[in-house]
């Protein structure tokens, strides 16, 4: 059996973890994320003493203090102080918080709840490229949908003329472009030509899609004959089977004719259009058996490959 607990998932932006413990949920499990001396820790959000949420406590030097009776826990989870006991009384060995693996990378806090099967996915090199501007375009949000349903949607392009008519697609040109899949590290890739249509008369861009299992998609756009490039990185975190937190990191190496506010508003609008549809899908969990839905050879090639790969990995929903 393969379990989503064995993969790294981003749970917060690094900057969200300052001097206070922060509660999050990952794979239906409550966690508290806290920082001391610059280092981030992730605990099960429960104090062994009386079961209070540790996220209601505070950071005390390099320890996390419980908000109920003030027990202190070190970063490895060991209890170092029980204020109600006289100093000569030993701290019971069972007095521990459950600590999980945690790392900070790409400005995000990543948690793995079990023995990791693979490393944190690699970001494309433009993420560290100083000619790219990322900061104004990053965003995040939460949908009442399954993480794999969101990835399937991000990888799908035959919905553009219908869900994003007038922005990304034209109902009069609904035929999906032909694509070829290639294997890449931990996933697969394909390129589509953004069709020139009446809504996008000057946009003959090429978009390279990369799906990294289980829950990452990057879309790298370039204009043939131009150095202008734009990259979107989407990460979907399974809060539970039916709730997904997404992180979007977007960067471009040019100034668009639209302002940053206009670009962000357009992205939000497109994402709201997708959200309505994806939250309506049933069954909520992406069916891992291809026979459960009707897939079309051609337009559904990325979806078919994504389902196949998830199944091959032996992923099971909670
Ligand atoms: S419940 Fe945490 S110290 Fe008592
Ligand atoms: Fe969409």
PDB file of C-alpha atoms and ligand atoms in Angstrom:
ATOM      1  CA  UNK A   1       0.000   0.000   0.000  1.00  0.00           C
ATOM      2  CA  UNK A   2       1.145   3.496  -0.740  1.00  0.00           C
ATOM      3  CA  UNK A   3       0.119   6.286   1.418  1.00  0.00           C
ATOM      4  CA  UNK A   4       0.020  10.034   0.877  1.00  0.00           C
ATOM      5  CA  UNK A   5       1.599  10.345   4.338  1.00  0.00           C
ATOM      6  CA  UNK A   6       4.848   9.231   2.699  1.00  0.00           C
ATOM      7  CA  UNK A   7       5.147  12.355   0.509  1.00  0.00           C
ATOM      8  CA  UNK A   8       6.237  15.911   1.291  1.00  0.00           C
ATOM      9  CA  UNK A   9       3.397  18.426   1.254  1.00  0.00           C
ATOM     10  CA  UNK A  10       3.677  22.216   1.671  1.00  0.00           C
ATOM     11  CA  UNK A  11       1.565  23.361   4.640  1.00  0.00           C
ATOM     12  CA  UNK A  12       2.446  27.064   5.040  1.00  0.00           C
ATOM     13  CA  UNK A  13       4.577  29.816   3.549  1.00  0.00           C
ATOM     14  CA  UNK A  14       7.775  30.097   5.619  1.00  0.00           C
ATOM     15  CA  UNK A  15       6.945  33.721   6.397  1.00  0.00           C
ATOM     16  CA  UNK A  16       3.704  32.623   8.080  1.00  0.00           C
ATOM     17  CA  UNK A  17       5.672  30.894  10.854  1.00  0.00           C
ATOM     18  CA  UNK A  18       7.103  33.650  13.038  1.00  0.00           C
ATOM     19  CA  UNK A  19       6.982  33.793  16.839  1.00  0.00           C
ATOM     20  CA  UNK A  20       3.611  32.086  17.361  1.00  0.00           C
ATOM     21  CA  UNK A  21       2.635  28.425  16.879  1.00  0.00           C
ATOM     22  CA  UNK A  22       0.364  27.953  13.845  1.00  0.00           C
ATOM     23  CA  UNK A  23      -2.315  25.231  13.552  1.00  0.00           C
ATOM     24  CA  UNK A  24      -2.689  23.457  10.183  1.00  0.00           C
ATOM     25  CA  UNK A  25      -4.357  20.281   8.953  1.00  0.00           C
ATOM     26  CA  UNK A  26      -2.704  17.763   6.653  1.00  0.00           C
ATOM     27  CA  UNK A  27      -4.333  14.513   5.522  1.00  0.00           C
ATOM     28  CA  UNK A  28      -7.002  15.000   8.174  1.00  0.00           C
ATOM     29  CA  UNK A  29      -4.417  15.298  10.904  1.00  0.00           C
ATOM     30  CA  UNK A  30      -4.097  18.406  13.093  1.00  0.00           C
ATOM     31  CA  UNK A  31      -0.551  19.761  13.285  1.00  0.00           C
ATOM     32  CA  UNK A  32       1.126  22.667  15.003  1.00  0.00           C
ATOM     33  CA  UNK A  33       3.996  24.371  13.183  1.00  0.00           C
ATOM     34  CA  UNK A  34       6.337  26.523  15.249  1.00  0.00           C
ATOM     35  CA  UNK A  35       9.706  28.220  14.934  1.00  0.00           C
ATOM     36  CA  UNK A  36      12.487  28.642  17.486  1.00  0.00           C
ATOM     37  CA  UNK A  37      16.046  29.876  16.801  1.00  0.00           C
ATOM     38  CA  UNK A  38      15.146  30.033  13.125  1.00  0.00           C
ATOM     39  CA  UNK A  39      14.281  26.319  12.925  1.00  0.00           C
ATOM     40  CA  UNK A  40      10.786  25.107  12.141  1.00  0.00           C
ATOM     41  CA  UNK A  41       9.193  22.108  13.915  1.00  0.00           C
ATOM     42  CA  UNK A  42       5.967  20.215  13.227  1.00  0.00           C
ATOM     43  CA  UNK A  43       4.107  18.381  16.012  1.00  0.00           C
ATOM     44  CA  UNK A  44       0.835  16.549  16.243  1.00  0.00           C
ATOM     45  CA  UNK A  45      -1.369  19.301  17.653  1.00  0.00           C
ATOM     46  CA  UNK A  46      -2.121  17.620  20.956  1.00  0.00           C
ATOM     47  CA  UNK A  47      -0.560  17.702  24.410  1.00  0.00           C
ATOM     48  CA  UNK A  48      -0.171  14.260  25.962  1.00  0.00           C
ATOM     49  CA  UNK A  49      -1.098  15.632  29.407  1.00  0.00           C
ATOM     50  CA  UNK A  50      -4.790  16.443  28.911  1.00  0.00           C
ATOM     51  CA  UNK A  51      -5.120  16.600  25.142  1.00  0.00           C
ATOM     52  CA  UNK A  52      -5.191  20.386  24.730  1.00  0.00           C
ATOM     53  CA  UNK A  53      -4.171  21.778  21.334  1.00  0.00           C
ATOM     54  CA  UNK A  54      -0.494  22.740  21.499  1.00  0.00           C
ATOM     55  CA  UNK A  55      -1.188  25.461  18.927  1.00  0.00           C
ATOM     56  CA  UNK A  56      -2.940  27.377  21.756  1.00  0.00           C
ATOM     57  CA  UNK A  57       0.391  27.615  23.573  1.00  0.00           C
ATOM     58  CA  UNK A  58       3.398  29.819  22.951  1.00  0.00           C
ATOM     59  CA  UNK A  59       7.063  29.644  22.014  1.00  0.00           C
ATOM     60  CA  UNK A  60       9.237  29.865  25.115  1.00  0.00           C
ATOM     61  CA  UNK A  61      12.901  30.282  24.106  1.00  0.00           C
ATOM     62  CA  UNK A  62      13.620  27.153  22.059  1.00  0.00           C
ATOM     63  CA  UNK A  63      10.649  25.228  23.496  1.00  0.00           C
ATOM     64  CA  UNK A  64       6.946  25.037  22.776  1.00  0.00           C
ATOM     65  CA  UNK A  65       4.840  25.594  25.894  1.00  0.00           C
ATOM     66  CA  UNK A  66       1.339  24.124  26.225  1.00  0.00           C
ATOM     67  CA  UNK A  67      -1.318  26.739  26.961  1.00  0.00           C
ATOM     68  CA  UNK A  68      -3.143  24.612  29.566  1.00  0.00           C
ATOM     69  CA  UNK A  69      -0.573  23.713  32.303  1.00  0.00           C
ATOM     70  CA  UNK A  70       2.568  25.111  30.744  1.00  0.00           C
ATOM     71  CA  UNK A  71       4.456  21.891  29.970  1.00  0.00           C
ATOM     72  CA  UNK A  72       7.479  22.641  27.746  1.00  0.00           C
ATOM     73  CA  UNK A  73       8.524  20.568  24.726  1.00  0.00           C
ATOM     74  CA  UNK A  74      11.840  20.656  22.878  1.00  0.00           C
ATOM     75  CA  UNK A  75      12.024  20.468  19.056  1.00  0.00           C
ATOM     76  CA  UNK A  76      12.497  16.663  19.167  1.00  0.00           C
ATOM     77  CA  UNK A  77       9.214  16.358  21.089  1.00  0.00           C
ATOM     78  CA  UNK A  78      10.684  15.527  24.497  1.00  0.00           C
ATOM     79  CA  UNK A  79       9.064  17.225  27.474  1.00  0.00           C
ATOM     80  CA  UNK A  80      11.666  19.289  29.303  1.00  0.00           C
ATOM     81  CA  UNK A  81       9.638  20.983  32.012  1.00  0.00           C
ATOM     82  CA  UNK A  82       6.460  20.338  33.997  1.00  0.00           C
ATOM     83  CA  UNK A  83       5.994  23.519  36.052  1.00  0.00           C
ATOM     84  CA  UNK A  84       3.538  21.909  38.537  1.00  0.00           C
ATOM     85  CA  UNK A  85       6.178  19.380  39.690  1.00  0.00           C
ATOM     86  CA  UNK A  86       8.968  20.139  42.189  1.00  0.00           C
ATOM     87  CA  UNK A  87      12.360  20.321  40.422  1.00  0.00           C
ATOM     88  CA  UNK A  88      13.605  17.008  41.880  1.00  0.00           C
ATOM     89  CA  UNK A  89      10.705  15.004  40.397  1.00  0.00           C
ATOM     90  CA  UNK A  90      11.571  13.169  37.207  1.00  0.00           C
ATOM     91  CA  UNK A  91       9.666  13.919  34.008  1.00  0.00           C
ATOM     92  CA  UNK A  92       7.842  10.759  32.847  1.00  0.00           C
ATOM     93  CA  UNK A  93       9.436   9.253  29.708  1.00  0.00           C
ATOM     94  CA  UNK A  94       5.978   9.040  28.117  1.00  0.00           C
ATOM     95  CA  UNK A  95       5.645  12.822  28.275  1.00  0.00           C
ATOM     96  CA  UNK A  96       6.394  13.580  24.614  1.00  0.00           C
ATOM     97  CA  UNK A  97       4.921  15.454  21.711  1.00  0.00           C
ATOM     98  CA  UNK A  98       4.810  13.614  18.372  1.00  0.00           C
ATOM     99  CA  UNK A  99       7.292  15.350  16.044  1.00  0.00           C
ATOM    100  CA  UNK A 100       7.193  14.979  12.243  1.00  0.00           C
ATOM    101  CA  UNK A 101       9.727  15.552   9.500  1.00  0.00           C
ATOM    102  CA  UNK A 102       9.700  19.149   8.348  1.00  0.00           C
ATOM    103  CA  UNK A 103      11.825  21.175   5.902  1.00  0.00           C
ATOM    104  CA  UNK A 104      11.776  24.671   4.499  1.00  0.00           C
ATOM    105  CA  UNK A 105      12.361  25.033   0.784  1.00  0.00           C
ATOM    106  CA  UNK A 106      11.292  27.518  -1.913  1.00  0.00           C
ATOM    107  CA  UNK A 107       9.788  29.777   0.763  1.00  0.00           C
ATOM    108  CA  UNK A 108       7.424  27.037   1.941  1.00  0.00           C
ATOM    109  CA  UNK A 109       7.230  24.739   4.970  1.00  0.00           C
ATOM    110  CA  UNK A 110       6.987  21.074   3.850  1.00  0.00           C
ATOM    111  CA  UNK A 111       5.863  18.229   6.114  1.00  0.00           C
ATOM    112  CA  UNK A 112       6.059  14.467   5.622  1.00  0.00           C
ATOM    113  CA  UNK A 113       4.020  12.422   8.111  1.00  0.00           C
ATOM    114  CA  UNK A 114       5.874   9.153   7.538  1.00  0.00           C
ATOM    115  CA  UNK A 115       9.046   7.697   5.972  1.00  0.00           C
ATOM    116  CA  UNK A 116       9.409   9.763   2.740  1.00  0.00           C
ATOM    117  CA  UNK A 117       9.303   7.869  -0.543  1.00  0.00           C
ATOM    118  CA  UNK A 118      10.828  10.725  -2.523  1.00  0.00           C
ATOM    119  CA  UNK A 119      12.376  14.132  -1.976  1.00  0.00           C
ATOM    120  CA  UNK A 120      10.566  17.470  -2.175  1.00  0.00           C
ATOM    121  CA  UNK A 121       9.881  18.062  -5.897  1.00  0.00           C
ATOM    122  CA  UNK A 122      12.415  20.195  -7.736  1.00  0.00           C
ATOM    123  CA  UNK A 123      11.292  23.609  -8.937  1.00  0.00           C
ATOM    124  CA  UNK A 124      12.234  24.820 -12.431  1.00  0.00           C
ATOM    125  CA  UNK A 125      15.515  26.766 -12.571  1.00  0.00           C
ATOM    126  CA  UNK A 126      13.812  30.096 -13.307  1.00  0.00           C
ATOM    127  CA  UNK A 127      12.630  30.041  -9.679  1.00  0.00           C
ATOM    128  CA  UNK A 128      16.144  31.144  -8.673  1.00  0.00           C
ATOM    129  CA  UNK A 129      16.711  33.289 -11.763  1.00  0.00           C
ATOM    130  CA  UNK A 130      17.111  36.988 -10.800  1.00  0.00           C
ATOM    131  CA  UNK A 131      15.654  38.140 -14.124  1.00  0.00           C
ATOM    132  CA  UNK A 132      12.303  36.671 -13.013  1.00  0.00           C
ATOM    133  CA  UNK A 133       9.902  38.514 -10.755  1.00  0.00           C
ATOM    134  CA  UNK A 134       7.820  36.179  -8.532  1.00  0.00           C
ATOM    135  CA  UNK A 135       6.696  38.079  -5.495  1.00  0.00           C
ATOM    136  CA  UNK A 136       3.676  40.020  -6.883  1.00  0.00           C
ATOM    137  CA  UNK A 137       2.067  36.966  -8.473  1.00  0.00           C
ATOM    138  CA  UNK A 138       2.088  34.313  -5.758  1.00  0.00           C
ATOM    139  CA  UNK A 139      -1.213  33.329  -4.212  1.00  0.00           C
ATOM    140  CA  UNK A 140      -2.900  30.588  -2.261  1.00  0.00           C
ATOM    141  CA  UNK A 141      -6.357  29.368  -1.424  1.00  0.00           C
ATOM    142  CA  UNK A 142      -8.455  26.431  -0.384  1.00  0.00           C
ATOM    143  CA  UNK A 143     -11.042  24.455  -2.342  1.00  0.00           C
ATOM    144  CA  UNK A 144     -13.602  21.915  -1.165  1.00  0.00           C
ATOM    145  CA  UNK A 145     -12.225  19.407  -3.615  1.00  0.00           C
ATOM    146  CA  UNK A 146      -9.863  16.474  -3.826  1.00  0.00           C
ATOM    147  CA  UNK A 147      -6.208  17.352  -4.552  1.00  0.00           C
ATOM    148  CA  UNK A 148      -5.996  14.990  -7.532  1.00  0.00           C
ATOM    149  CA  UNK A 149      -9.176  16.491  -9.018  1.00  0.00           C
ATOM    150  CA  UNK A 150      -7.447  19.885  -8.877  1.00  0.00           C
ATOM    151  CA  UNK A 151      -4.309  18.553 -10.585  1.00  0.00           C
ATOM    152  CA  UNK A 152      -6.440  16.874 -13.242  1.00  0.00           C
ATOM    153  CA  UNK A 153      -8.100  20.248 -13.897  1.00  0.00           C
ATOM    154  CA  UNK A 154      -4.791  22.128 -14.073  1.00  0.00           C
ATOM    155  CA  UNK A 155      -3.478  19.593 -16.594  1.00  0.00           C
ATOM    156  CA  UNK A 156      -6.638  19.726 -18.721  1.00  0.00           C
ATOM    157  CA  UNK A 157      -6.965  22.112 -21.661  1.00  0.00           C
ATOM    158  CA  UNK A 158     -10.111  20.967 -23.472  1.00  0.00           C
ATOM    159  CA  UNK A 159     -12.248  22.872 -20.946  1.00  0.00           C
ATOM    160  CA  UNK A 160     -10.751  26.263 -21.889  1.00  0.00           C
ATOM    161  CA  UNK A 161     -13.366  27.175 -24.551  1.00  0.00           C
ATOM    162  CA  UNK A 162     -16.214  26.397 -22.119  1.00  0.00           C
ATOM    163  CA  UNK A 163     -15.108  27.271 -18.596  1.00  0.00           C
ATOM    164  CA  UNK A 164     -12.835  30.153 -19.639  1.00  0.00           C
ATOM    165  CA  UNK A 165     -14.626  31.327 -22.791  1.00  0.00           C
ATOM    166  CA  UNK A 166     -13.352  34.715 -23.858  1.00  0.00           C
ATOM    167  CA  UNK A 167     -10.228  34.498 -21.687  1.00  0.00           C
ATOM    168  CA  UNK A 168      -8.354  31.284 -22.467  1.00  0.00           C
ATOM    169  CA  UNK A 169     -10.551  29.753 -25.128  1.00  0.00           C
ATOM    170  CA  UNK A 170     -13.077  30.241 -27.892  1.00  0.00           C
ATOM    171  CA  UNK A 171     -16.156  27.957 -28.191  1.00  0.00           C
ATOM    172  CA  UNK A 172     -15.845  28.229 -31.978  1.00  0.00           C
ATOM    173  CA  UNK A 173     -12.421  26.623 -31.776  1.00  0.00           C
ATOM    174  CA  UNK A 174     -13.011  23.857 -29.268  1.00  0.00           C
ATOM    175  CA  UNK A 175     -11.035  21.086 -30.918  1.00  0.00           C
ATOM    176  CA  UNK A 176      -8.206  20.135 -28.589  1.00  0.00           C
ATOM    177  CA  UNK A 177      -4.635  20.368 -29.922  1.00  0.00           C
ATOM    178  CA  UNK A 178      -2.762  17.103 -30.421  1.00  0.00           C
ATOM    179  CA  UNK A 179      -0.084  16.470 -27.824  1.00  0.00           C
ATOM    180  CA  UNK A 180       2.790  14.090 -27.223  1.00  0.00           C
ATOM    181  CA  UNK A 181       3.701  12.987 -23.722  1.00  0.00           C
ATOM    182  CA  UNK A 182       7.293  12.608 -22.564  1.00  0.00           C
ATOM    183  CA  UNK A 183       8.549  11.071 -19.348  1.00  0.00           C
ATOM    184  CA  UNK A 184      10.233  13.392 -16.902  1.00  0.00           C
ATOM    185  CA  UNK A 185      11.637  12.934 -13.399  1.00  0.00           C
ATOM    186  CA  UNK A 186       8.696  11.934 -11.216  1.00  0.00           C
ATOM    187  CA  UNK A 187       6.076  12.708 -13.838  1.00  0.00           C
ATOM    188  CA  UNK A 188       5.390  13.626 -17.460  1.00  0.00           C
ATOM    189  CA  UNK A 189       5.427  16.591 -19.837  1.00  0.00           C
ATOM    190  CA  UNK A 190       3.624  17.866 -22.924  1.00  0.00           C
ATOM    191  CA  UNK A 191       3.523  21.098 -24.875  1.00  0.00           C
ATOM    192  CA  UNK A 192       0.491  22.824 -26.336  1.00  0.00           C
ATOM    193  CA  UNK A 193       0.267  25.705 -28.754  1.00  0.00           C
ATOM    194  CA  UNK A 194      -2.047  28.338 -27.333  1.00  0.00           C
ATOM    195  CA  UNK A 195      -4.415  28.801 -30.259  1.00  0.00           C
ATOM    196  CA  UNK A 196      -4.682  32.241 -31.772  1.00  0.00           C
ATOM    197  CA  UNK A 197      -8.362  33.090 -31.542  1.00  0.00           C
ATOM    198  CA  UNK A 198     -10.567  36.148 -31.636  1.00  0.00           C
ATOM    199  CA  UNK A 199      -9.979  36.751 -27.903  1.00  0.00           C
ATOM    200  CA  UNK A 200      -6.205  36.340 -28.095  1.00  0.00           C
ATOM    201  CA  UNK A 201      -5.269  37.578 -31.576  1.00  0.00           C
ATOM    202  CA  UNK A 202      -1.587  38.084 -30.794  1.00  0.00           C
ATOM    203  CA  UNK A 203      -0.935  35.113 -28.576  1.00  0.00           C
ATOM    204  CA  UNK A 204       0.867  32.349 -30.418  1.00  0.00           C
ATOM    205  CA  UNK A 205       2.475  31.097 -27.230  1.00  0.00           C
ATOM    206  CA  UNK A 206       3.724  27.626 -26.456  1.00  0.00           C
ATOM    207  CA  UNK A 207       2.952  26.210 -23.020  1.00  0.00           C
ATOM    208  CA  UNK A 208       4.985  23.387 -21.572  1.00  0.00           C
ATOM    209  CA  UNK A 209       3.032  21.448 -18.939  1.00  0.00           C
ATOM    210  CA  UNK A 210       4.892  19.302 -16.399  1.00  0.00           C
ATOM    211  CA  UNK A 211       2.954  17.113 -13.982  1.00  0.00           C
ATOM    212  CA  UNK A 212       4.974  15.871 -10.999  1.00  0.00           C
ATOM    213  CA  UNK A 213       3.271  13.133  -9.006  1.00  0.00           C
ATOM    214  CA  UNK A 214       1.431  13.285  -6.773  1.00  0.00           C
ATOM    215  CA  UNK A 215       0.312  16.959  -6.665  1.00  0.00           C
ATOM    216  CA  UNK A 216       2.411  19.476  -8.600  1.00  0.00           C
ATOM    217  CA  UNK A 217       1.960  21.070 -12.024  1.00  0.00           C
ATOM    218  CA  UNK A 218       4.173  23.642 -13.704  1.00  0.00           C
ATOM    219  CA  UNK A 219       3.142  25.559 -16.806  1.00  0.00           C
ATOM    220  CA  UNK A 220       5.982  27.322 -18.620  1.00  0.00           C
ATOM    221  CA  UNK A 221       4.890  29.749 -21.312  1.00  0.00           C
ATOM    222  CA  UNK A 222       7.100  31.211 -23.990  1.00  0.00           C
ATOM    223  CA  UNK A 223       6.483  33.276 -27.090  1.00  0.00           C
ATOM    224  CA  UNK A 224       8.383  31.884 -30.083  1.00  0.00           C
ATOM    225  CA  UNK A 225      10.975  34.429 -31.228  1.00  0.00           C
ATOM    226  CA  UNK A 226      10.922  36.277 -27.894  1.00  0.00           C
ATOM    227  CA  UNK A 227      12.889  35.969 -24.635  1.00  0.00           C
ATOM    228  CA  UNK A 228       9.743  36.655 -22.630  1.00  0.00           C
ATOM    229  CA  UNK A 229       8.827  33.756 -20.395  1.00  0.00           C
ATOM    230  CA  UNK A 230       6.195  33.169 -17.768  1.00  0.00           C
ATOM    231  CA  UNK A 231       6.050  30.225 -15.351  1.00  0.00           C
ATOM    232  CA  UNK A 232       3.282  29.044 -13.066  1.00  0.00           C
ATOM    233  CA  UNK A 233       3.969  26.468 -10.358  1.00  0.00           C
ATOM    234  CA  UNK A 234       0.933  24.942  -8.672  1.00  0.00           C
ATOM    235  CA  UNK A 235       1.157  22.804  -5.544  1.00  0.00           C
ATOM    236  CA  UNK A 236      -1.907  21.090  -4.108  1.00  0.00           C
ATOM    237  CA  UNK A 237      -1.883  19.954  -0.482  1.00  0.00           C
ATOM    238  CA  UNK A 238      -4.429  17.362   0.688  1.00  0.00           C
ATOM    239  CA  UNK A 239      -5.869  18.888   3.860  1.00  0.00           C
ATOM    240  CA  UNK A 240      -8.313  15.955   3.778  1.00  0.00           C
ATOM    241  CA  UNK A 241      -9.751  13.847   0.938  1.00  0.00           C
ATOM    242  CA  UNK A 242     -12.171  16.647   0.107  1.00  0.00           C
ATOM    243  CA  UNK A 243     -10.263  19.808   1.023  1.00  0.00           C
ATOM    244  CA  UNK A 244      -7.204  21.071  -0.778  1.00  0.00           C
ATOM    245  CA  UNK A 245      -4.939  23.984  -0.081  1.00  0.00           C
ATOM    246  CA  UNK A 246      -3.212  25.299  -3.182  1.00  0.00           C
ATOM    247  CA  UNK A 247      -0.072  27.371  -3.533  1.00  0.00           C
ATOM    248  CA  UNK A 248       0.615  29.185  -6.769  1.00  0.00           C
ATOM    249  CA  UNK A 249       4.044  30.596  -7.484  1.00  0.00           C
ATOM    250  CA  UNK A 250       4.107  32.611 -10.687  1.00  0.00           C
ATOM    251  CA  UNK A 251       7.057  34.414 -12.197  1.00  0.00           C
ATOM    252  CA  UNK A 252       7.751  36.347 -15.387  1.00  0.00           C
ATOM    253  CA  UNK A 253      10.890  37.886 -16.826  1.00  0.00           C
ATOM    254  CA  UNK A 254       9.150  40.815 -18.513  1.00  0.00           C
ATOM    255  CA  UNK A 255       6.676  43.587 -17.769  1.00  0.00           C
ATOM    256  CA  UNK A 256       3.252  42.732 -19.064  1.00  0.00           C
ATOM    257  CA  UNK A 257       1.072  45.377 -20.715  1.00  0.00           C
ATOM    258  CA  UNK A 258      -1.393  44.707 -17.903  1.00  0.00           C
ATOM    259  CA  UNK A 259      -0.629  45.880 -14.364  1.00  0.00           C
ATOM    260  CA  UNK A 260       0.163  43.330 -11.652  1.00  0.00           C
ATOM    261  CA  UNK A 261      -3.252  43.996 -10.104  1.00  0.00           C
ATOM    262  CA  UNK A 262      -4.983  43.330 -13.411  1.00  0.00           C
ATOM    263  CA  UNK A 263      -2.979  40.133 -13.943  1.00  0.00           C
ATOM    264  CA  UNK A 264      -3.748  38.854 -10.460  1.00  0.00           C
ATOM    265  CA  UNK A 265      -7.437  39.732 -10.818  1.00  0.00           C
ATOM    266  CA  UNK A 266      -7.549  37.815 -14.109  1.00  0.00           C
ATOM    267  CA  UNK A 267      -5.919  34.774 -12.509  1.00  0.00           C
ATOM    268  CA  UNK A 268      -8.391  34.875  -9.622  1.00  0.00           C
ATOM    269  CA  UNK A 269     -11.266  35.059 -12.073  1.00  0.00           C
ATOM    270  CA  UNK A 270      -9.999  32.056 -14.054  1.00  0.00           C
ATOM    271  CA  UNK A 271      -9.445  30.085 -10.857  1.00  0.00           C
ATOM    272  CA  UNK A 272     -12.953  30.874  -9.587  1.00  0.00           C
ATOM    273  CA  UNK A 273     -14.329  29.553 -12.878  1.00  0.00           C
ATOM    274  CA  UNK A 274     -12.463  26.273 -12.343  1.00  0.00           C
ATOM    275  CA  UNK A 275     -13.380  26.045  -8.654  1.00  0.00           C
ATOM    276  CA  UNK A 276     -17.159  25.902  -9.330  1.00  0.00           C
ATOM    277  CA  UNK A 277     -16.690  23.003 -11.686  1.00  0.00           C
ATOM    278  CA  UNK A 278     -14.107  21.014  -9.726  1.00  0.00           C
ATOM    279  CA  UNK A 279     -16.010  21.324  -6.433  1.00  0.00           C
ATOM    280  CA  UNK A 280     -19.053  19.867  -8.223  1.00  0.00           C
ATOM    281  CA  UNK A 281     -17.302  16.712  -9.444  1.00  0.00           C
ATOM    282  CA  UNK A 282     -18.465  13.338  -8.120  1.00  0.00           C
ATOM    283  CA  UNK A 283     -17.178  11.077  -6.825  1.00  0.00           C
ATOM    284  CA  UNK A 284     -15.150  13.596  -4.871  1.00  0.00           C
ATOM    285  CA  UNK A 285     -12.031  11.410  -4.804  1.00  0.00           C
ATOM    286  CA  UNK A 286     -10.466  11.032  -8.218  1.00  0.00           C
ATOM    287  CA  UNK A 287     -11.342   7.475  -9.315  1.00  0.00           C
ATOM    288  CA  UNK A 288      -8.099   5.563  -9.739  1.00  0.00           C
ATOM    289  CA  UNK A 289      -9.741   2.983 -11.942  1.00  0.00           C
ATOM    290  CA  UNK A 290      -9.930   4.439 -15.467  1.00  0.00           C
ATOM    291  CA  UNK A 291     -13.028   2.352 -16.230  1.00  0.00           C
ATOM    292  CA  UNK A 292     -15.053   4.382 -13.725  1.00  0.00           C
ATOM    293  CA  UNK A 293     -15.237   7.427 -16.002  1.00  0.00           C
ATOM    294  CA  UNK A 294     -15.288   7.934 -19.760  1.00  0.00           C
ATOM    295  CA  UNK A 295     -11.911   9.087 -21.051  1.00  0.00           C
ATOM    296  CA  UNK A 296     -11.273  10.232 -24.609  1.00  0.00           C
ATOM    297  CA  UNK A 297      -8.076   9.289 -26.361  1.00  0.00           C
ATOM    298  CA  UNK A 298      -6.538  12.606 -27.557  1.00  0.00           C
ATOM    299  CA  UNK A 299      -8.075  15.424 -25.490  1.00  0.00           C
ATOM    300  CA  UNK A 300      -7.879  13.451 -22.219  1.00  0.00           C
ATOM    301  CA  UNK A 301      -4.333  12.178 -22.705  1.00  0.00           C
ATOM    302  CA  UNK A 302      -2.887  14.060 -19.678  1.00  0.00           C
ATOM    303  CA  UNK A 303      -5.787  12.990 -17.429  1.00  0.00           C
ATOM    304  CA  UNK A 304      -5.439   9.356 -18.521  1.00  0.00           C
ATOM    305  CA  UNK A 305      -1.710   9.431 -17.821  1.00  0.00           C
ATOM    306  CA  UNK A 306      -2.207  11.112 -14.441  1.00  0.00           C
ATOM    307  CA  UNK A 307      -4.786   8.515 -13.323  1.00  0.00           C
ATOM    308  CA  UNK A 308      -2.563   5.715 -14.587  1.00  0.00           C
ATOM    309  CA  UNK A 309       0.481   7.025 -12.726  1.00  0.00           C
ATOM    310  CA  UNK A 310      -1.395   7.552  -9.455  1.00  0.00           C
ATOM    311  CA  UNK A 311      -2.710   4.011  -9.709  1.00  0.00           C
ATOM    312  CA  UNK A 312       0.749   2.667 -10.545  1.00  0.00           C
ATOM    313  CA  UNK A 313       2.103   4.392  -7.423  1.00  0.00           C
ATOM    314  CA  UNK A 314      -0.550   2.516  -5.453  1.00  0.00           C
ATOM    315  CA  UNK A 315      -2.012   5.703  -3.984  1.00  0.00           C
ATOM    316  CA  UNK A 316      -5.036   5.148  -1.771  1.00  0.00           C
ATOM    317  CA  UNK A 317      -7.376   7.823  -0.453  1.00  0.00           C
ATOM    318  CA  UNK A 318      -7.689   8.133   3.325  1.00  0.00           C
TER     319      UNK A 318
HETATM  320  S1  LIG B   1      -2.805  19.744  28.647  1.00  0.00           S
HETATM  321 FE1  LIG B   1      -0.902  20.475  28.058  1.00  0.00          FE
HETATM  322  S2  LIG B   1       0.098  20.936  29.885  1.00  0.00           S
HETATM  323 FE2  LIG B   1      -1.792  20.106  30.523  1.00  0.00          FE
HETATM  324 FE1  LIG B   2      -9.302  25.931 -16.003  1.00  0.00          FE
END
